[in-house]
Amino acid sequence: MLFDLRPKEKREELYGREKELEELHRLTKSEWVVVLGRRMTGKTSLLKVFLNEVGGLYVNLAGVRSMRGFVEELMKHARKLNIEITMGPLTISWTRLAEDVFSKLEGRIIGLDEVQELPRNYMLKLLKKVWDTYDVKLVFTGSLVGVITGLLEPTPQSPLYGRQPAKIELKPFPSDVGVEFLEAGFREFDMRPPRLEVEEAVESLGGYPGWLAYYGNMRCVRGLGHREALEQVYSEGKQVLTQELKKFLAGRKNPERYVRLLKLLPAKWSELETALGINAKVLSDMLDSLERAMIIEKKGSTYTIPDPIMRRLVLEL
Ligand SMILES: Nc1ncnc2c1ncn2[C@@H]1O[C@H](COP(=O)(O)OP(=O)(O)OP(=O)(O)O)[C@@H](O)[C@H]1O
Ligand SMILES: [Mg+2]
């Protein structure tokens, strides 16, 4: 069911991602892969469908911040494949234990979902060892911070320098695909809401499969009307994206200035420079970090906030 709120697990339920799924199959024959994308673009769904097709192992690392936590999750999932790993009599390091687990998983594909909070340096060292020693294919998802940045943009000193994984970026659906997605989902419930409502939903939520599925679910499963469903998704989306924004701002020297900048968008460079009264280097660094965090995008010479939910919540800040 397209409007199911859990990540999809089967190809038939995964809408409009045939190309990305094939690419994942093709790339993982020889490479490690990072799946990138904003919230609710369907990263977990793509990963799970793929892993089910190749008999791979799915490991959810959301909220895991230590090597110990990583090893425990890995072992928990390995046990599901009847792979038993016991700790030796001497306490060895968590990194060594992780290596043991990987050695037992040779020949498999392992999906590590949401790796962004793991300790970067330990993980990169471990991954280098795994890369050099074991026949294990890895697929990662996470935001472009921590381990993911270490993998995709390694410094020459990084253990994985010269071994960058391939990258698949999940974009929101274009408007027409968003509309088709909703119509296909409604058909599963024998519903045919007016075209204008469907178009308005895509326009105000963007082509994010996650927000669209949530909207469809509110209408078909919860029985809400069009407006109520839109408001419900907005308030849920606002909470999720406010958290994302807070996490981003928490690491900045001058968070208020970022908020001021965001409120000015869409805008061109010169407009921002004038309105904020800051020097070019500072502005360029701010725009760069916002772009890397996938909060803004540059279209031609204009900087915009592509996600309509983020756009609206920024104005309410
Ligand atoms: N291609 C798709 N076809 C059908 N439903 C999808 C698709 N992609 C995502 N969904 C639905 O959208 C919701 C969010 O999907 P998922 O958890 O895979 O996204 P995500 O990018 O991992 O989100 P997050 O950023 O929160 O981790 C779920 O309800 C899922 O069923
Ligand atoms: Mg996810």
Short mmCIF file of C-alpha atoms and ligand atoms in Angstrom, two decimals:
data_model
loop_
_atom_site.label_atom_id
_atom_site.label_comp_id
_atom_site.label_asym_id
_atom_site.label_seq_id
_atom_site.Cartn_x
_atom_site.Cartn_y
_atom_site.Cartn_z
CA MET A 1 0.00 0.00 0.00
CA LEU A 2 1.56 3.27 -1.14
CA PHE A 3 0.11 5.23 1.77
CA ASP A 4 1.59 2.88 4.39
CA LEU A 5 3.63 4.96 6.83
CA ARG A 6 6.41 2.43 7.33
CA PRO A 7 9.39 2.22 5.00
CA LYS A 8 8.59 0.10 1.97
CA GLU A 9 10.22 -3.32 1.70
CA LYS A 10 9.14 -4.66 -1.69
CA ARG A 11 9.75 -3.43 -5.20
CA GLU A 12 6.00 -3.37 -6.01
CA GLU A 13 5.40 -0.91 -3.17
CA LEU A 14 8.27 1.40 -4.09
CA TYR A 15 6.97 4.07 -6.43
CA GLY A 16 9.05 5.81 -9.08
CA ARG A 17 12.48 4.66 -7.94
CA GLU A 18 13.19 1.97 -10.54
CA LYS A 19 16.23 3.79 -11.88
CA GLU A 20 17.77 4.33 -8.45
CA LEU A 21 17.10 0.70 -7.49
CA GLU A 22 18.79 -0.59 -10.63
CA GLU A 23 21.69 1.74 -10.01
CA LEU A 24 22.09 0.40 -6.51
CA HIS A 25 22.15 -3.16 -7.88
CA ARG A 26 24.70 -2.20 -10.50
CA LEU A 27 27.01 -0.15 -8.30
CA THR A 28 27.13 -2.58 -5.38
CA LYS A 29 28.64 -5.24 -7.65
CA SER A 30 31.94 -3.44 -7.29
CA GLU A 31 31.60 -0.46 -4.96
CA TRP A 32 30.40 0.87 -1.65
CA VAL A 33 27.53 3.29 -2.04
CA VAL A 34 26.17 6.27 -0.11
CA VAL A 35 22.47 7.08 -0.53
CA LEU A 36 21.90 10.77 0.13
CA GLY A 37 18.65 12.71 0.25
CA ARG A 38 16.62 15.14 2.33
CA ARG A 39 14.18 13.93 4.97
CA MET A 40 11.32 11.86 3.60
CA THR A 41 12.76 11.25 0.16
CA GLY A 42 12.59 7.50 0.80
CA LYS A 43 16.19 6.54 1.60
CA THR A 44 15.28 3.80 4.07
CA SER A 45 12.65 2.41 1.69
CA LEU A 46 15.10 2.21 -1.21
CA LEU A 47 17.69 0.56 1.01
CA LYS A 48 15.28 -2.00 2.46
CA VAL A 49 13.80 -2.99 -0.88
CA PHE A 50 17.28 -3.43 -2.29
CA LEU A 51 18.57 -5.45 0.68
CA ASN A 52 15.57 -7.75 0.53
CA GLU A 53 16.32 -8.45 -3.10
CA VAL A 54 19.96 -9.35 -2.49
CA GLY A 55 19.56 -11.10 0.87
CA GLY A 56 21.49 -8.29 2.54
CA LEU A 57 21.51 -7.15 6.13
CA TYR A 58 19.70 -4.00 7.24
CA VAL A 59 21.18 -2.21 10.26
CA ASN A 60 19.39 0.84 11.67
CA LEU A 61 21.84 3.14 13.42
CA ALA A 62 19.52 6.06 14.17
CA GLY A 63 20.63 7.59 17.47
CA VAL A 64 23.69 5.31 17.80
CA ARG A 65 26.67 7.40 18.85
CA SER A 66 29.33 4.93 20.05
CA MET A 67 31.34 2.03 18.64
CA ARG A 68 29.82 -0.14 21.32
CA GLY A 69 26.32 0.79 20.16
CA PHE A 70 27.38 0.09 16.58
CA VAL A 71 28.73 -3.36 17.40
CA GLU A 72 25.64 -4.25 19.44
CA GLU A 73 23.32 -3.30 16.57
CA LEU A 74 25.47 -5.16 14.05
CA MET A 75 25.50 -8.29 16.23
CA LYS A 76 21.78 -8.12 16.83
CA HIS A 77 21.13 -8.13 13.10
CA ALA A 78 23.80 -10.74 12.37
CA ARG A 79 22.08 -13.07 14.83
CA LYS A 80 18.96 -12.89 12.70
CA LEU A 81 21.04 -14.63 10.01
CA ASN A 82 22.08 -17.21 12.60
CA ILE A 83 25.57 -15.80 12.71
CA GLU A 84 26.78 -16.04 16.27
CA ILE A 85 29.64 -13.92 17.47
CA THR A 86 30.97 -14.51 20.93
CA MET A 87 33.30 -12.28 22.85
CA GLY A 88 36.66 -13.78 23.68
CA PRO A 89 37.78 -14.21 27.33
CA LEU A 90 39.97 -11.14 27.02
CA THR A 91 38.07 -7.97 26.53
CA ILE A 92 39.06 -6.70 23.17
CA SER A 93 38.14 -3.31 21.76
CA TRP A 94 34.76 -2.63 20.23
CA THR A 95 36.48 -1.89 16.96
CA ARG A 96 38.14 -5.34 16.97
CA LEU A 97 34.83 -6.95 17.73
CA ALA A 98 33.20 -5.05 14.87
CA GLU A 99 35.92 -6.43 12.61
CA ASP A 100 35.12 -9.96 13.79
CA VAL A 101 31.48 -9.44 12.91
CA PHE A 102 32.37 -8.14 9.46
CA SER A 103 34.66 -11.14 8.91
CA LYS A 104 31.69 -13.43 9.52
CA LEU A 105 29.58 -11.43 7.11
CA GLU A 106 31.89 -11.91 4.13
CA GLY A 107 30.12 -12.15 0.80
CA ARG A 108 27.15 -10.11 2.00
CA ILE A 109 25.77 -6.68 1.38
CA ILE A 110 25.15 -4.66 4.53
CA GLY A 111 23.02 -1.51 4.65
CA LEU A 112 23.97 0.93 7.41
CA ASP A 113 21.05 3.35 7.76
CA GLU A 114 21.62 6.74 9.46
CA VAL A 115 25.30 6.56 10.25
CA GLN A 116 25.67 10.29 10.84
CA GLU A 117 26.06 10.19 14.62
CA LEU A 118 28.70 7.46 14.84
CA PRO A 119 32.19 8.57 15.94
CA ARG A 120 33.82 9.55 12.70
CA ASN A 121 37.47 8.71 13.28
CA TYR A 122 36.93 5.27 14.78
CA MET A 123 34.46 4.41 12.05
CA LEU A 124 36.74 5.52 9.23
CA LYS A 125 39.61 3.43 10.62
CA LEU A 126 37.37 0.42 10.97
CA LEU A 127 35.97 0.89 7.46
CA LYS A 128 39.46 1.10 6.01
CA LYS A 129 40.30 -2.22 7.62
CA VAL A 130 37.08 -3.78 6.36
CA TRP A 131 37.70 -2.43 2.86
CA ASP A 132 41.23 -3.83 2.76
CA THR A 133 40.51 -7.19 4.34
CA TYR A 134 36.98 -8.46 3.87
CA ASP A 135 34.71 -9.08 0.93
CA VAL A 136 31.82 -7.09 2.36
CA LYS A 137 29.77 -4.56 0.39
CA LEU A 138 28.40 -1.59 2.31
CA VAL A 139 25.61 0.85 1.55
CA PHE A 140 25.31 3.90 3.80
CA THR A 141 22.63 6.51 4.35
CA GLY A 142 22.86 9.61 6.50
CA SER A 143 23.22 13.37 6.33
CA LEU A 144 26.30 14.92 4.85
CA VAL A 145 28.09 15.22 8.20
CA GLY A 146 30.43 13.02 10.24
CA VAL A 147 31.19 9.63 8.73
CA ILE A 148 29.41 10.43 5.46
CA THR A 149 31.52 13.54 4.87
CA GLY A 150 34.58 11.51 5.83
CA LEU A 151 33.64 8.97 3.15
CA LEU A 152 32.60 11.33 0.36
CA GLU A 153 35.03 14.17 0.95
CA PRO A 154 38.07 12.60 2.58
CA THR A 155 41.10 14.73 3.35
CA PRO A 156 44.44 13.31 2.14
CA GLN A 157 45.10 12.20 5.75
CA SER A 158 41.86 10.23 5.90
CA PRO A 159 42.18 6.43 6.06
CA LEU A 160 39.77 6.13 3.15
CA TYR A 161 41.42 8.69 0.91
CA GLY A 162 41.19 7.58 -2.72
CA ARG A 163 38.45 5.05 -1.94
CA GLN A 164 35.37 7.23 -2.13
CA PRO A 165 32.12 5.29 -2.36
CA ALA A 166 29.70 5.95 -5.21
CA LYS A 167 26.81 8.29 -4.47
CA ILE A 168 23.12 8.04 -5.26
CA GLU A 169 21.09 11.13 -4.53
CA LEU A 170 17.35 10.74 -3.98
CA LYS A 171 15.46 13.79 -5.16
CA PRO A 172 11.83 14.58 -4.40
CA PHE A 173 9.47 13.56 -7.21
CA PRO A 174 8.83 16.17 -9.91
CA SER A 175 5.28 17.59 -9.60
CA ASP A 176 3.73 15.35 -12.27
CA VAL A 177 5.15 12.21 -10.64
CA GLY A 178 3.96 13.47 -7.23
CA VAL A 179 0.43 13.82 -8.62
CA GLU A 180 0.58 10.33 -10.19
CA PHE A 181 1.87 8.90 -6.90
CA LEU A 182 -1.08 10.33 -4.98
CA GLU A 183 -3.59 9.22 -7.61
CA ALA A 184 -2.16 5.70 -7.61
CA GLY A 185 -2.35 5.63 -3.80
CA PHE A 186 -5.95 6.88 -3.79
CA ARG A 187 -6.90 4.24 -6.38
CA GLU A 188 -5.84 1.54 -3.92
CA PHE A 189 -8.68 2.86 -1.71
CA ASP A 190 -11.11 3.34 -4.63
CA MET A 191 -11.00 7.06 -4.03
CA ARG A 192 -10.86 9.77 -6.67
CA PRO A 193 -10.45 13.14 -5.02
CA PRO A 194 -10.69 16.25 -7.22
CA ARG A 195 -7.58 16.85 -9.31
CA LEU A 196 -7.21 20.34 -7.83
CA GLU A 197 -6.84 18.92 -4.33
CA VAL A 198 -4.18 16.48 -5.46
CA GLU A 199 -2.28 19.24 -7.23
CA GLU A 200 -2.52 21.52 -4.23
CA ALA A 201 -1.18 18.78 -1.97
CA VAL A 202 1.87 18.30 -4.20
CA GLU A 203 2.41 22.03 -4.44
CA SER A 204 2.25 22.64 -0.72
CA LEU A 205 4.14 19.52 0.41
CA GLY A 206 6.60 19.20 -2.47
CA GLY A 207 7.33 15.92 -4.22
CA TYR A 208 8.52 14.17 -1.05
CA PRO A 209 7.13 10.62 -1.09
CA GLY A 210 7.11 10.63 2.72
CA TRP A 211 4.95 13.72 3.11
CA LEU A 212 2.69 12.69 0.23
CA ALA A 213 2.20 9.21 1.68
CA TYR A 214 1.37 10.80 5.04
CA TYR A 215 -1.18 13.11 3.41
CA GLY A 216 -2.75 10.15 1.56
CA ASN A 217 -2.81 8.14 4.77
CA MET A 218 -4.57 10.96 6.65
CA ARG A 219 -7.24 11.06 3.97
CA CYS A 220 -7.74 7.38 3.21
CA VAL A 221 -7.01 5.71 6.54
CA ARG A 222 -7.84 8.43 9.07
CA GLY A 223 -10.69 9.82 6.98
CA LEU A 224 -9.64 13.48 7.17
CA GLY A 225 -10.70 16.03 4.57
CA HIS A 226 -8.27 17.72 2.21
CA ARG A 227 -7.56 20.83 4.34
CA GLU A 228 -7.32 18.97 7.63
CA ALA A 229 -4.99 16.41 6.10
CA LEU A 230 -2.74 19.15 4.69
CA GLU A 231 -2.57 20.88 8.08
CA GLN A 232 -1.85 17.61 9.84
CA VAL A 233 1.08 16.86 7.53
CA TYR A 234 2.34 20.39 7.88
CA SER A 235 2.35 20.25 11.65
CA GLU A 236 4.10 16.86 11.67
CA GLY A 237 6.55 17.99 8.99
CA LYS A 238 7.22 21.19 10.85
CA GLN A 239 8.29 19.26 13.93
CA VAL A 240 10.62 16.99 12.00
CA LEU A 241 12.22 19.80 10.00
CA THR A 242 12.49 22.14 12.99
CA GLN A 243 14.59 19.45 14.68
CA GLU A 244 16.77 19.20 11.58
CA LEU A 245 17.23 22.95 11.48
CA LYS A 246 18.02 23.08 15.19
CA LYS A 247 20.68 20.41 14.77
CA PHE A 248 22.21 22.41 11.96
CA LEU A 249 22.09 25.72 13.87
CA ALA A 250 23.50 24.16 17.03
CA GLY A 251 26.88 23.81 15.35
CA ARG A 252 27.04 27.45 14.15
CA LYS A 253 28.73 30.45 15.68
CA ASN A 254 26.02 32.90 14.78
CA PRO A 255 22.72 31.01 14.44
CA GLU A 256 20.53 34.15 14.37
CA ARG A 257 22.33 35.33 11.27
CA TYR A 258 21.49 32.06 9.51
CA VAL A 259 17.84 32.51 10.40
CA ARG A 260 17.89 36.06 9.04
CA LEU A 261 19.46 34.78 5.83
CA LEU A 262 16.90 32.00 5.44
CA LYS A 263 14.02 34.40 5.89
CA LEU A 264 15.32 36.48 2.96
CA LEU A 265 15.10 33.59 0.49
CA PRO A 266 14.55 33.33 -2.39
CA ALA A 267 17.22 35.90 -3.13
CA LYS A 268 20.32 36.56 -5.17
CA TRP A 269 23.82 36.93 -3.76
CA SER A 270 23.88 40.73 -4.04
CA GLU A 271 20.50 41.05 -2.32
CA LEU A 272 21.72 38.93 0.58
CA GLU A 273 24.98 40.82 0.85
CA THR A 274 23.17 44.15 1.04
CA ALA A 275 20.42 43.00 3.39
CA LEU A 276 22.74 41.22 5.83
CA GLY A 277 25.62 43.70 5.64
CA ILE A 278 28.30 40.98 5.93
CA ASN A 279 31.47 40.41 3.98
CA ALA A 280 31.62 38.12 0.98
CA LYS A 281 33.68 35.39 2.68
CA VAL A 282 31.24 35.05 5.59
CA LEU A 283 28.25 34.99 3.27
CA SER A 284 29.87 32.44 1.00
CA ASP A 285 30.66 30.15 3.96
CA MET A 286 27.11 30.43 5.26
CA LEU A 287 25.57 29.62 1.89
CA ASP A 288 27.98 26.78 1.41
CA SER A 289 27.13 25.11 4.71
CA LEU A 290 23.39 25.57 4.12
CA GLU A 291 23.74 24.01 0.68
CA ARG A 292 25.75 21.09 2.01
CA ALA A 293 23.12 20.49 4.69
CA MET A 294 20.62 20.37 1.78
CA ILE A 295 18.55 23.15 3.37
CA ILE A 296 18.99 25.51 0.43
CA GLU A 297 19.64 25.14 -3.27
CA LYS A 298 21.01 27.45 -5.93
CA LYS A 299 18.86 27.75 -9.02
CA GLY A 300 20.57 29.89 -11.65
CA SER A 301 21.75 32.83 -9.58
CA THR A 302 18.98 32.57 -6.98
CA TYR A 303 19.24 30.79 -3.64
CA THR A 304 16.01 29.06 -2.59
CA ILE A 305 14.61 26.76 0.07
CA PRO A 306 13.33 23.88 -2.06
CA ASP A 307 11.20 22.17 0.60
CA PRO A 308 7.85 24.00 0.95
CA ILE A 309 7.42 22.84 4.55
CA MET A 310 10.84 24.23 5.47
CA ARG A 311 10.00 27.43 3.57
CA ARG A 312 6.85 27.95 5.57
CA LEU A 313 8.36 27.14 8.95
CA VAL A 314 11.29 29.51 8.39
CA LEU A 315 8.85 32.39 7.94
CA GLU A 316 7.20 31.45 11.23
CA LEU A 317 10.49 31.50 13.18
N1 LIG B 1 9.32 5.49 -3.48
C1 LIG B 1 8.36 5.38 -2.57
N2 LIG B 1 7.18 4.80 -2.87
C2 LIG B 1 6.23 4.68 -1.94
N3 LIG B 1 6.32 5.13 -0.68
C3 LIG B 1 7.47 5.71 -0.32
C4 LIG B 1 8.54 5.86 -1.24
N4 LIG B 1 9.56 6.49 -0.61
C5 LIG B 1 9.14 6.71 0.64
N5 LIG B 1 7.88 6.25 0.82
C6 LIG B 1 7.09 6.37 2.06
O1 LIG B 1 7.50 7.61 2.65
C7 LIG B 1 7.71 7.49 4.05
C8 LIG B 1 9.14 7.82 4.40
O2 LIG B 1 9.99 6.90 3.77
P1 LIG B 1 11.43 6.51 4.30
O3 LIG B 1 11.39 6.27 5.74
O4 LIG B 1 11.94 5.44 3.41
O5 LIG B 1 12.19 7.90 3.98
P2 LIG B 1 13.58 8.41 4.53
O6 LIG B 1 14.18 9.26 3.46
O7 LIG B 1 14.38 7.27 5.03
O8 LIG B 1 13.10 9.33 5.74
P3 LIG B 1 14.01 9.93 6.93
O9 LIG B 1 14.72 11.07 6.32
O10 LIG B 1 13.02 10.34 7.96
O11 LIG B 1 14.93 8.82 7.37
C9 LIG B 1 7.25 6.09 4.39
O12 LIG B 1 5.88 6.16 4.69
C10 LIG B 1 7.42 5.31 3.10
O13 LIG B 1 6.52 4.26 3.02
MG MG B 2 15.27 6.87 6.85
#
